[in-house]
Tab-separated table of C-alpha atoms in Angstrom:
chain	number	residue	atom	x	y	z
A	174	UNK	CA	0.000	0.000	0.000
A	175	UNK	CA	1.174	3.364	-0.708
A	176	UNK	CA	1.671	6.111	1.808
A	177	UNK	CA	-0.307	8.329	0.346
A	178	UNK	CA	-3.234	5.397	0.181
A	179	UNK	CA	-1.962	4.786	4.118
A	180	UNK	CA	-2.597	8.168	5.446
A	181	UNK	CA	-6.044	7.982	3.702
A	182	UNK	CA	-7.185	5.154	5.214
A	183	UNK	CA	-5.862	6.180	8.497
A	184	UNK	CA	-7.952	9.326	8.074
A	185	UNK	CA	-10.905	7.568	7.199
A	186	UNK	CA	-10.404	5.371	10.709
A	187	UNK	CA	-9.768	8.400	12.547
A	188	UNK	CA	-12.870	9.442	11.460
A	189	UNK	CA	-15.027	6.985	11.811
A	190	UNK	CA	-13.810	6.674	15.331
A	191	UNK	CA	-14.452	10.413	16.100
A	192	UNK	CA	-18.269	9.883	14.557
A	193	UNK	CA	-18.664	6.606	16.682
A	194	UNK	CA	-17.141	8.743	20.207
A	195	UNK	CA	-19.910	11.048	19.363
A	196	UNK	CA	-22.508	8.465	19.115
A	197	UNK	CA	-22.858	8.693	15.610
A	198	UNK	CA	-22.360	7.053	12.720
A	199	UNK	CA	-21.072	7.646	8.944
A	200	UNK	CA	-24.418	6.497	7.281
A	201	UNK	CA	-26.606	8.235	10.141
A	202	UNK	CA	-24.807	11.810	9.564
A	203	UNK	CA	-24.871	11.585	5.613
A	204	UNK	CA	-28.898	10.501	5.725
A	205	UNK	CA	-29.196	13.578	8.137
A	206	UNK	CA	-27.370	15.808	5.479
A	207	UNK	CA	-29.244	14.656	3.012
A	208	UNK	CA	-32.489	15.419	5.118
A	209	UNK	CA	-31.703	19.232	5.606
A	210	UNK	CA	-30.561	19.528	2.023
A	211	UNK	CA	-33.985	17.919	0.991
A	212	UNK	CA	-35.456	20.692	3.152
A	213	UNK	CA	-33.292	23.159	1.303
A	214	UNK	CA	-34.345	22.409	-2.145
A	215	UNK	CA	-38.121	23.128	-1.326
A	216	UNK	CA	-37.203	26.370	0.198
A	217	UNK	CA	-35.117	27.763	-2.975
A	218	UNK	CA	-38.097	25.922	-5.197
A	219	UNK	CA	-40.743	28.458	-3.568
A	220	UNK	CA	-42.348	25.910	-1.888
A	221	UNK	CA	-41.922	27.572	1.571
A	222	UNK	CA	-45.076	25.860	3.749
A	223	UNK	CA	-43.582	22.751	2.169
A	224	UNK	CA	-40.300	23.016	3.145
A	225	UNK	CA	-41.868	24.447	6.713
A	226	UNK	CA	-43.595	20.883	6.851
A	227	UNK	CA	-40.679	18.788	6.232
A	228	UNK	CA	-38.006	21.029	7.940
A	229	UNK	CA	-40.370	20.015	10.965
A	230	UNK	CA	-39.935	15.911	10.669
A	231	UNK	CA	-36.772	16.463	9.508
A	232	UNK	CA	-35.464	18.126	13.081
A	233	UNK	CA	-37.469	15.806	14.532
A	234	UNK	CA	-35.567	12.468	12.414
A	235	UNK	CA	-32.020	14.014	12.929
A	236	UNK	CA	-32.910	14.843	16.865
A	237	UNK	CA	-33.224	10.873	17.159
A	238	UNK	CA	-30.199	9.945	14.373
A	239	UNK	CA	-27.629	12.689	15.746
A	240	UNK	CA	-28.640	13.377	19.533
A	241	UNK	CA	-29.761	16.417	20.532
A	242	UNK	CA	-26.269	18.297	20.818
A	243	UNK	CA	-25.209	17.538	17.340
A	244	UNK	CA	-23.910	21.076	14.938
A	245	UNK	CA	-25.620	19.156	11.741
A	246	UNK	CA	-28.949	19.203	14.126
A	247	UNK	CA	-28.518	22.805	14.714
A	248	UNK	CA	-27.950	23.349	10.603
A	249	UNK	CA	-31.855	21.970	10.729
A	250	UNK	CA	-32.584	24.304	13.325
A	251	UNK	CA	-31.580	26.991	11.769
A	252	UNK	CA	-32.726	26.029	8.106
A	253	UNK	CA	-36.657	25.918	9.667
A	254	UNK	CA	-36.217	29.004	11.575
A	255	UNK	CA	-35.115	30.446	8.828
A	256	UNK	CA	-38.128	29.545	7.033
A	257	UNK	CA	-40.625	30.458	9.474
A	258	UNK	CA	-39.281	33.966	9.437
A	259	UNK	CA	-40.425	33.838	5.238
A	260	UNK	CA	-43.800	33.008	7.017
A	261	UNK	CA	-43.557	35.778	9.417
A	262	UNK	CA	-43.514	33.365	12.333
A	263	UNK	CA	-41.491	35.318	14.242
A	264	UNK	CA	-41.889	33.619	17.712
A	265	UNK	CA	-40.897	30.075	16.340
A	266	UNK	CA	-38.016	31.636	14.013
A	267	UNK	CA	-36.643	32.810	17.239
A	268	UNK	CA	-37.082	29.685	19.229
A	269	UNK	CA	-35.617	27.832	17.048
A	270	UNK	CA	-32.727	30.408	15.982
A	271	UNK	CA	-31.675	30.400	19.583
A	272	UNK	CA	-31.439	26.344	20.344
A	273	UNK	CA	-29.709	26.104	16.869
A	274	UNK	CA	-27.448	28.681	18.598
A	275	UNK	CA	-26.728	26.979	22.195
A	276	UNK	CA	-25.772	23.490	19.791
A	277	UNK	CA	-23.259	25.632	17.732
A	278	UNK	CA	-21.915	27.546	21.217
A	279	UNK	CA	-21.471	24.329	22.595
A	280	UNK	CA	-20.625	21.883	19.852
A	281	UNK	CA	-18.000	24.095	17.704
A	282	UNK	CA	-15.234	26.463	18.329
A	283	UNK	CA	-15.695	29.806	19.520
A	284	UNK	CA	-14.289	31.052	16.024
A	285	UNK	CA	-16.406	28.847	13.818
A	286	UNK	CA	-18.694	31.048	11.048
A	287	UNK	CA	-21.962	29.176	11.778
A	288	UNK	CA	-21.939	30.369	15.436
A	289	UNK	CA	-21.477	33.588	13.376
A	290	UNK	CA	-24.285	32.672	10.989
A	291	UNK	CA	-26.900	32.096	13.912
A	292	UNK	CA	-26.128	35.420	15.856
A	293	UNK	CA	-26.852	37.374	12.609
A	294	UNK	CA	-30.258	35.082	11.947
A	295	UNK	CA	-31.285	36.321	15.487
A	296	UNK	CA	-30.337	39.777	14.988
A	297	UNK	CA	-32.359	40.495	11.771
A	298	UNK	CA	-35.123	38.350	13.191
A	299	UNK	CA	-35.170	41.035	15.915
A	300	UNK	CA	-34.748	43.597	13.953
A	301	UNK	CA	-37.837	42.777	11.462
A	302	UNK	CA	-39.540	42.390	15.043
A	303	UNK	CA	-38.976	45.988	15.626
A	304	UNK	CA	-36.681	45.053	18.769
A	305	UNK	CA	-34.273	47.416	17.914
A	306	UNK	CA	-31.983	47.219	21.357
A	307	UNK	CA	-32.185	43.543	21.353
A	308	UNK	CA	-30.842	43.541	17.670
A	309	UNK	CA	-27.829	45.738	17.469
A	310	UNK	CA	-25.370	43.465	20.113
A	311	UNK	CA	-26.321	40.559	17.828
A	312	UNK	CA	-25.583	42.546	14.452
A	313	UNK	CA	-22.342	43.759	16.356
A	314	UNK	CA	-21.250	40.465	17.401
A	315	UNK	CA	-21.922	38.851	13.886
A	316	UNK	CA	-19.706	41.651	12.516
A	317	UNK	CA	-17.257	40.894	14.941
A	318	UNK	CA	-17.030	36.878	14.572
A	319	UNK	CA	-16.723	37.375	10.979
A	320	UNK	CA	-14.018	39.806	11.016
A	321	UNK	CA	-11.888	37.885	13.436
A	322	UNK	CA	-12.360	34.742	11.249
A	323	UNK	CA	-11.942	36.125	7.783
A	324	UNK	CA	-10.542	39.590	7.792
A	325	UNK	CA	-12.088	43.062	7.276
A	326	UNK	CA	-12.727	42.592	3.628
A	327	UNK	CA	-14.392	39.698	3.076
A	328	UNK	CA	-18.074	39.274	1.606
A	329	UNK	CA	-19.344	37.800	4.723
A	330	UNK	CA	-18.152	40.804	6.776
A	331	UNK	CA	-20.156	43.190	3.881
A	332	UNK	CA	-23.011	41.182	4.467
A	333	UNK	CA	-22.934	41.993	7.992
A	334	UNK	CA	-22.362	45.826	7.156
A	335	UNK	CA	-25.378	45.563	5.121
A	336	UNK	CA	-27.488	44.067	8.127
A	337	UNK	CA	-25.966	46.851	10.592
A	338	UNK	CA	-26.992	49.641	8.014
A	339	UNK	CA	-30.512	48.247	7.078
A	340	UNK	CA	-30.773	48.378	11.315
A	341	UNK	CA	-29.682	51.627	11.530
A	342	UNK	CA	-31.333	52.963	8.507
A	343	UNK	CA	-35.068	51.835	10.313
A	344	UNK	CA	-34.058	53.794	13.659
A	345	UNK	CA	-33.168	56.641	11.262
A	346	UNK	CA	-29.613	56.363	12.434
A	347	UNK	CA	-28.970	57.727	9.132
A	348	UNK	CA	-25.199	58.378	9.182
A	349	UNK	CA	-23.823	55.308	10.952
A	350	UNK	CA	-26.276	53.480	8.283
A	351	UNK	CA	-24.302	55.001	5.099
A	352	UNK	CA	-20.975	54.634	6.849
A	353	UNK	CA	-21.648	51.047	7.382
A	354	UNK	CA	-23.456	51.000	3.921
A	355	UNK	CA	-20.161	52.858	1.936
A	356	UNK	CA	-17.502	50.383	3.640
A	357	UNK	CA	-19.868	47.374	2.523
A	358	UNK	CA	-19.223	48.751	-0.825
A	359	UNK	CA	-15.854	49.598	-0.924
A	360	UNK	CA	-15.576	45.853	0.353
A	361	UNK	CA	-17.655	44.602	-2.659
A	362	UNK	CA	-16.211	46.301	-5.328
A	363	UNK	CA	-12.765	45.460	-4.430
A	364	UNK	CA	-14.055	41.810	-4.529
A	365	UNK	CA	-16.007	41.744	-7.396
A	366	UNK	CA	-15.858	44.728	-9.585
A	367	UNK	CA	-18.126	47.855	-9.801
A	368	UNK	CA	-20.474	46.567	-11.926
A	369	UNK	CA	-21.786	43.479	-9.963
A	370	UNK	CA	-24.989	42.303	-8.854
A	371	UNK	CA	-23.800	42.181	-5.150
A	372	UNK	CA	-22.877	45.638	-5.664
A	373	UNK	CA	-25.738	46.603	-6.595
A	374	UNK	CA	-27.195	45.354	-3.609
A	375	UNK	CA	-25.386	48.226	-1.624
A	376	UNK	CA	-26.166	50.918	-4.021
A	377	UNK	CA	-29.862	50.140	-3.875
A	378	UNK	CA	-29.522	50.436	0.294
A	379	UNK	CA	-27.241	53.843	-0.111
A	380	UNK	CA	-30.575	55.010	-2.165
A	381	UNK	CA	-32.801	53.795	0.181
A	382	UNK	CA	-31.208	55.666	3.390
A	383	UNK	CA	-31.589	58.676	1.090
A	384	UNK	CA	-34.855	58.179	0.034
A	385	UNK	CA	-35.987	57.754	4.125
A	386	UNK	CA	-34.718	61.438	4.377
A	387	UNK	CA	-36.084	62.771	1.460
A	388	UNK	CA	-33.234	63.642	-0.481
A	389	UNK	CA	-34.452	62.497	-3.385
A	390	UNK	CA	-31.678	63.906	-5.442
A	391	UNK	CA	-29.546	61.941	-4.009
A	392	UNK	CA	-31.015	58.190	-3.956
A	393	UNK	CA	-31.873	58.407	-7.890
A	394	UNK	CA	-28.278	58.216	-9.225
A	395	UNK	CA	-28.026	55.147	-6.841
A	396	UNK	CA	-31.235	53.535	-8.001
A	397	UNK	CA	-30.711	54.066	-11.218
A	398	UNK	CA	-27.195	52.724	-11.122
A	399	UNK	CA	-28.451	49.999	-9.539
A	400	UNK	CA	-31.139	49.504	-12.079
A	401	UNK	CA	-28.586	49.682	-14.574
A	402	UNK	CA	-26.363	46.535	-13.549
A	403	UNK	CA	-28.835	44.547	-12.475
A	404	UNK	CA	-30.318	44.789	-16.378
A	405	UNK	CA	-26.923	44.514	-17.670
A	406	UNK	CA	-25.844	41.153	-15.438
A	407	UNK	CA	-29.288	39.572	-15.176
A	408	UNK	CA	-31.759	38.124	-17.547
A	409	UNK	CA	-34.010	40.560	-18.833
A	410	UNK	CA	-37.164	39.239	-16.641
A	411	UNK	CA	-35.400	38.912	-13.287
A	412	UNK	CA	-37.083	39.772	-9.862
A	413	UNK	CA	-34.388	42.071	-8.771
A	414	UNK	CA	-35.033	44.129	-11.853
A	415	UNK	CA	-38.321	44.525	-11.590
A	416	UNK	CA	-37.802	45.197	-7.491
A	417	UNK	CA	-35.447	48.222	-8.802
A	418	UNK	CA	-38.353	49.442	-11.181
A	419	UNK	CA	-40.557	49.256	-8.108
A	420	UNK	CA	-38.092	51.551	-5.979
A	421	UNK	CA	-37.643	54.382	-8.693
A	422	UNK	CA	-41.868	53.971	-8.563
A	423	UNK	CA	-41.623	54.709	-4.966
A	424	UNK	CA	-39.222	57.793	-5.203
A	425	UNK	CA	-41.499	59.372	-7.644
A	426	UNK	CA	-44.437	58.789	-5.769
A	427	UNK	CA	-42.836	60.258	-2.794
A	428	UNK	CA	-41.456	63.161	-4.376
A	429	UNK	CA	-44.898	63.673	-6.525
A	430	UNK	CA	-43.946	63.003	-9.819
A	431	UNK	CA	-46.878	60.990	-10.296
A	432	UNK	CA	-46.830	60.331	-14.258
A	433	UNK	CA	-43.214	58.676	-13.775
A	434	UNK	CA	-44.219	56.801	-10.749
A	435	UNK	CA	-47.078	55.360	-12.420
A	436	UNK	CA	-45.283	54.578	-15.380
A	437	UNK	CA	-42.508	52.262	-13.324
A	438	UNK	CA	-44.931	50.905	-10.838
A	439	UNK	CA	-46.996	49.535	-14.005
A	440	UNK	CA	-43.628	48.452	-16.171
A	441	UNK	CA	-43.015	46.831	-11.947
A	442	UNK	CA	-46.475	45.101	-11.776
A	443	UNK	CA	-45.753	43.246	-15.731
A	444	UNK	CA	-42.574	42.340	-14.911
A	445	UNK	CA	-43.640	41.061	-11.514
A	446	UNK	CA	-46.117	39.040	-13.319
A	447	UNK	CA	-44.207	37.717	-15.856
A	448	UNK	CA	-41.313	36.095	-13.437
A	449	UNK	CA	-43.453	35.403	-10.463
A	450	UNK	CA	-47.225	34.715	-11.557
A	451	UNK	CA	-50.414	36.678	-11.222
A	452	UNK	CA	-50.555	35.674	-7.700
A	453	UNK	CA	-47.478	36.441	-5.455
A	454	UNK	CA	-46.733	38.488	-2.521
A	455	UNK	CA	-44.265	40.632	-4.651
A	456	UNK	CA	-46.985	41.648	-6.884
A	457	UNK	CA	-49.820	42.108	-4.360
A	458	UNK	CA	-46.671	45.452	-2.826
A	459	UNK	CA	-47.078	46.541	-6.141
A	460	UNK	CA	-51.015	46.776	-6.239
A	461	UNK	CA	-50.534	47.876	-2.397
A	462	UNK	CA	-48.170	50.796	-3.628
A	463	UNK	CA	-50.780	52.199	-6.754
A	464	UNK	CA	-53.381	52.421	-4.287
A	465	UNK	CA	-51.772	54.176	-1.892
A	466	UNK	CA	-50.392	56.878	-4.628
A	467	UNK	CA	-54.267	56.842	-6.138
A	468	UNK	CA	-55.583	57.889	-3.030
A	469	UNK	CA	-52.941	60.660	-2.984
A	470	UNK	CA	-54.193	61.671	-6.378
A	471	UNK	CA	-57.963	61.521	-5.279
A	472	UNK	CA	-58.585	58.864	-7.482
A	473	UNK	CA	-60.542	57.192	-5.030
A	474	UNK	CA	-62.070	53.963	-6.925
A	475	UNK	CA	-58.973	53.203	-7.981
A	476	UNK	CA	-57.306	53.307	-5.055
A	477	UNK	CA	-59.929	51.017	-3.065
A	478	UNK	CA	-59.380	48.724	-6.205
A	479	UNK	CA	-55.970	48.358	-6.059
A	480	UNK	CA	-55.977	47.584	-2.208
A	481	UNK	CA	-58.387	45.252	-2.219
A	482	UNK	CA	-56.654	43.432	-4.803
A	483	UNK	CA	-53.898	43.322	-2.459
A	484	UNK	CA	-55.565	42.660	0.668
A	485	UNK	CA	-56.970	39.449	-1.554
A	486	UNK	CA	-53.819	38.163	-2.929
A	487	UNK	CA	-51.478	38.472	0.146
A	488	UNK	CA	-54.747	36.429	1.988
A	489	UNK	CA	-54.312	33.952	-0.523
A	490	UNK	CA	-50.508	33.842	-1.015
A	491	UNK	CA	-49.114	34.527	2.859
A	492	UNK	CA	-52.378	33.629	4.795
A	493	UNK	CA	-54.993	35.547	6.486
A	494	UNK	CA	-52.948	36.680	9.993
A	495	UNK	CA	-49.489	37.829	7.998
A	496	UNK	CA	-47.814	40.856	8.864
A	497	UNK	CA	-48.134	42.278	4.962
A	498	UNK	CA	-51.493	41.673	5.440
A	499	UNK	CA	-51.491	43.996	8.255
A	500	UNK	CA	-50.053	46.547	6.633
A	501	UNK	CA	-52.307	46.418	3.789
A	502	UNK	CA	-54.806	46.249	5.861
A	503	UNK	CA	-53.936	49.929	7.615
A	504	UNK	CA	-53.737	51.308	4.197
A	505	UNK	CA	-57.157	50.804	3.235
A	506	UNK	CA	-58.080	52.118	6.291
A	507	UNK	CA	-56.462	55.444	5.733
A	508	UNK	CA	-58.316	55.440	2.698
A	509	UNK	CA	-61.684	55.008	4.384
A	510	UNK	CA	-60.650	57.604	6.983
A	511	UNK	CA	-60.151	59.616	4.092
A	512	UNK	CA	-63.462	59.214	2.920
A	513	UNK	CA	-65.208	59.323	6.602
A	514	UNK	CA	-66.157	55.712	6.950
A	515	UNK	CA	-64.550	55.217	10.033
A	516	UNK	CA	-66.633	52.421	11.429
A	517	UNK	CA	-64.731	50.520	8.457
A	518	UNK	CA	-61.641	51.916	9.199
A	519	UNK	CA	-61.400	51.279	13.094
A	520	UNK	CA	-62.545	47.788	11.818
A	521	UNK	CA	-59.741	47.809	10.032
A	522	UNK	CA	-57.045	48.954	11.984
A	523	UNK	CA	-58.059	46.695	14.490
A	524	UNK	CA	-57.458	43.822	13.156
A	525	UNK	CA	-54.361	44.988	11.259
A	526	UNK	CA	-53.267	45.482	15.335
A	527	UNK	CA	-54.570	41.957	16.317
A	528	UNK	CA	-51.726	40.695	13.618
A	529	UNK	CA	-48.982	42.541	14.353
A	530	UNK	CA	-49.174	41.967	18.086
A	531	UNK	CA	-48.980	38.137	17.286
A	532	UNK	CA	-46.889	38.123	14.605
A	533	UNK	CA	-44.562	40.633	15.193
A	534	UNK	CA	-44.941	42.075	18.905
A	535	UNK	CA	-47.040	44.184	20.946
A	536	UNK	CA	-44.329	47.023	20.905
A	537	UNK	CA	-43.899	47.065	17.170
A	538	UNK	CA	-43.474	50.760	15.824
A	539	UNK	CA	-46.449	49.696	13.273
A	540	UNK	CA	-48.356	48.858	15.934
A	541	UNK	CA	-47.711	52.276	17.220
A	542	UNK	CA	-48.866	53.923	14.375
A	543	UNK	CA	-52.321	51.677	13.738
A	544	UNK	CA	-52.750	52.865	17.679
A	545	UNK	CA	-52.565	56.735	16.543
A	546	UNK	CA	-54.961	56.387	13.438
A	547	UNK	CA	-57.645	54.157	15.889
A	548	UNK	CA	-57.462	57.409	18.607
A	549	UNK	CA	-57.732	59.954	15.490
A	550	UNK	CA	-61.219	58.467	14.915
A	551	UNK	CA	-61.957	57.864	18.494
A	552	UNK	CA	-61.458	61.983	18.740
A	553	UNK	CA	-63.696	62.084	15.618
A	554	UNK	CA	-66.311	60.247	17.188
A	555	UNK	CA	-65.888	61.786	20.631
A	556	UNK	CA	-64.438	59.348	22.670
A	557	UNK	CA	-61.861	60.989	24.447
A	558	UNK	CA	-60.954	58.725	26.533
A	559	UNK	CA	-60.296	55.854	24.621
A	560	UNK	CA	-58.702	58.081	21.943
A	561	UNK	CA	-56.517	59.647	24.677
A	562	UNK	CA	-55.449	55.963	26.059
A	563	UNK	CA	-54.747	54.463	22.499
A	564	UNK	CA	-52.690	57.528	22.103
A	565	UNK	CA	-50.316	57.364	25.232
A	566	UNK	CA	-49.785	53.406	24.037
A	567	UNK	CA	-48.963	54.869	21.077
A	568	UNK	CA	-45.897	56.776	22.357
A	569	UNK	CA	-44.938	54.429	24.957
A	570	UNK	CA	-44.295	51.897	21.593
A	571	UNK	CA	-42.537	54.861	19.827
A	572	UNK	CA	-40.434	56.184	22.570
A	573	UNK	CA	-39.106	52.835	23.143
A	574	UNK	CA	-38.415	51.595	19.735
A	575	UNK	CA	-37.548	54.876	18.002
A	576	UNK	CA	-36.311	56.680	20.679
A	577	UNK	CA	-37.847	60.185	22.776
A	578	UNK	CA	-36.389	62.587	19.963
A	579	UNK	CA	-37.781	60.879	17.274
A	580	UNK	CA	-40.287	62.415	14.914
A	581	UNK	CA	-42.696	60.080	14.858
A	582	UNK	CA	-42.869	60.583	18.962
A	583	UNK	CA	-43.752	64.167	17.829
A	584	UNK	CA	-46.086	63.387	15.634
A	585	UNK	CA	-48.034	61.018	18.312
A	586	UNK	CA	-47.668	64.399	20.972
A	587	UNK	CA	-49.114	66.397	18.460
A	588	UNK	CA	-51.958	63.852	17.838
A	589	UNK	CA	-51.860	63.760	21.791
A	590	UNK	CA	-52.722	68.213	21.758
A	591	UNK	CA	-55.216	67.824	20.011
A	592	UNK	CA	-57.253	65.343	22.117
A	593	UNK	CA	-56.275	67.352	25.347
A	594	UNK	CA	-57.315	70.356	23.332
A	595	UNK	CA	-60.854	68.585	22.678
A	596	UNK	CA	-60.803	67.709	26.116
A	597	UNK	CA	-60.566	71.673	27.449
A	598	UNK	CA	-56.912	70.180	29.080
A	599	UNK	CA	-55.145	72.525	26.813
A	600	UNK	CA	-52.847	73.438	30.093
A	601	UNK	CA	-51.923	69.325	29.808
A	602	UNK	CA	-50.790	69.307	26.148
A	603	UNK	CA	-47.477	68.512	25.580
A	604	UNK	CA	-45.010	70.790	23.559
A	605	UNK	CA	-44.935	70.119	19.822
């Protein structure tokens, strides 16, 4: 035998030995593999309450195969958490998110990127949450693991930028989010070239934290760049295209324009269509979108048309209790208060409340806001109380999530004003 052949063999022993220490066997840890990537096939197919079914027998068959402490059991802990967060099942996700952790902790060394990979899982799960505090040490410490493993430049460590600057972006942190967002980038195009999807990616968030403060001006170029490589490196029908078309929609909505944003949310909705079907979540933000900028216009049929057809589809596509729901949900409601049905629109609101506390949390920001527009028609109707208590819940929310100084906690004071000032308690009102 030659050495070479020797050495193998040896290694083979060595690891079969290692397996059998750990009370588990070759065949039982490649079936197990092959269970999670079975699991990962129906994800990336679409089929996400299939893979959600058979992620769940599939922890259950490696739990028995592998033991409960085993890292390739935490990989199918963290592959169904993963895809109950697609489902919005954000109290599972984490459940699951943090015993796939305590495996990893325990299992690998301190060093190892999927300890890495978990802490990031749980700090954009809390982040989507609206737990703000409890997501930053996570986001931090994901940053951290993956700079100390693979070095400040590497794509993992821009992926964690990006996760740190979409957090701080949403708490309108707006600085440290482009300063986390620009290094991602320089990262990127070091790696790959300026004219890569991936960078692309980064561009489209840089545009983003502009858009949130209304510079305009300066989140076009960085859409449209965006738009640009993304047609130039994809094919011609590709979902991340058609997402670009739908953010240049949005910045022309926002800044008025409304003949250009209805020309890109349309060319948005066929191209939606085309890639993802008539009936998909994707499409049913585009329908969500048009109604919302038709009720800006006035054009009031339209606009109850266009969110009822996404009310509908995200019903049928994400279930009746989802979080987009929800928020579809509050739109049309805005819309009836618009039109002084509020008896609809309280309906509305509150059950677009009744979601989010289950399937987000009870000290959501979104929450917060449904909570203002419920004690705006409770001071329409004359019930000050209630409108005065829905009110104070509504900054409580705020003031924790967003912090005291931040607009939206001004906004709810101001709301707040004007029911003390219907209430004679003008003395009471806090300063705008």
């Amino acid at each position: 035998m030659r050495l070479s052949t020797r050495i193998a063999a040896c290694l083979l022993v060595v690891f079969h030995l290692a397996l059998v220490s750990a009370g588990v066997c070759a065949d039982a840890l490649d079936e197990a593999v092959a269970r999670n990537r079975e699991v990962g096939v129906l994800f990336s197919s679409g089929d996400i309450q299939g893979a959600r079914i058979r992620g769940e027998s599939v922890v259950a068959e490696n739990q028995i195969a592998l033991g409960a402490n085993h890292p390739e059991l935490a990989r199918s802990l963290y592959q169904l958490a993963v895809i109950n967060m697609q489902l919005g099942r954000y109290d599972e996700a984490g459940r699951l998110h943090l015993e796939a952790l305590a495996i990893r902790e325990a299992a690998l060394s301190p060093g190892d990127l999927a300890i890495a990979d978990s802490v990031m899982a749980l700090g954009g799960m809390y982040r989507n949450r609206g737990w703000y505090a409890e997501a930053e040490p996570y986001l931090t410490r994901g940053l951290a693991l993956r700079e100390a493993s693979l070095g400040a430049d590497s794509p993992a460590v821009a992926h964690s930028l990006m996760e740190l600057a979409r957090l701080y972006r949403t708490q309108d942190r707006f600085d440290e989010a482009e300063a986390a967002a620009r290094r991602a980038l320089v990262i990127l195009e070091g790696i790959h070239g300026p004219e890569d999807v991936r960078v692309a990616e980064v561009l489209n968030e840089l545009a983003l934290n502009y858009h949130n403060q209304h510079r305009y001006d300066d989140a076009l170029p960085y859409y449209t760049r965006a738009l640009d490589i993304r047609r130039q490196s994809l094919p011609g029908n590709h979902i991340l295209i058609a997402r670009s078309l739908g953010n240049l929609a949005a910045l022309h909505h926002n800044a008025g324009d409304y003949a250009k944003a209805e020309a890109y949310y349309l060319e948005a909705l066929d191209a939606k269509r085309i890639v993802l079907g008539d009936r998909h979540p994707d499409v049913a933000v585009t329908l969500r979108n048009l109604g919302m900028m038709y009720a800006e216009q006035g054009r009031q049929e339209d606009a109850e048309r266009r969110l009822n057809e996404a009310v509908a589809m995200l019903e049928a596509t994400t279930g009746t209790n989802t979080a987009a729901v929800a928020g579809t949900l509050a739109n049309l409601a805005e819309l009836y208060m618009q039109q002084g049905r509020l008896e609809e629109a309280e309906a509305l609101l509150t059950r677009a409340i009744r979601i989010w506390e289950e399937e987000l949390d009870a000290r959501h920001p979104a929450v917060a806001r449904a909570l203002s527009q419920l004690a705006l028609i409770q001071l329409e109707q004359g019930h000050l109380e209630e409108a005065e208590a829905l009110q104070r819940r509504s900054i409580a929310i705020l003031e924790h999530a967003m912090g005291a100084q931040h607009p939206d906690v001004a906004t709810a004071q101001g709301n707040l004003a004007l029911i003390h000032e219907a209430q004679r308690k003008g003395a009471d009102a806090n300063p705008l």
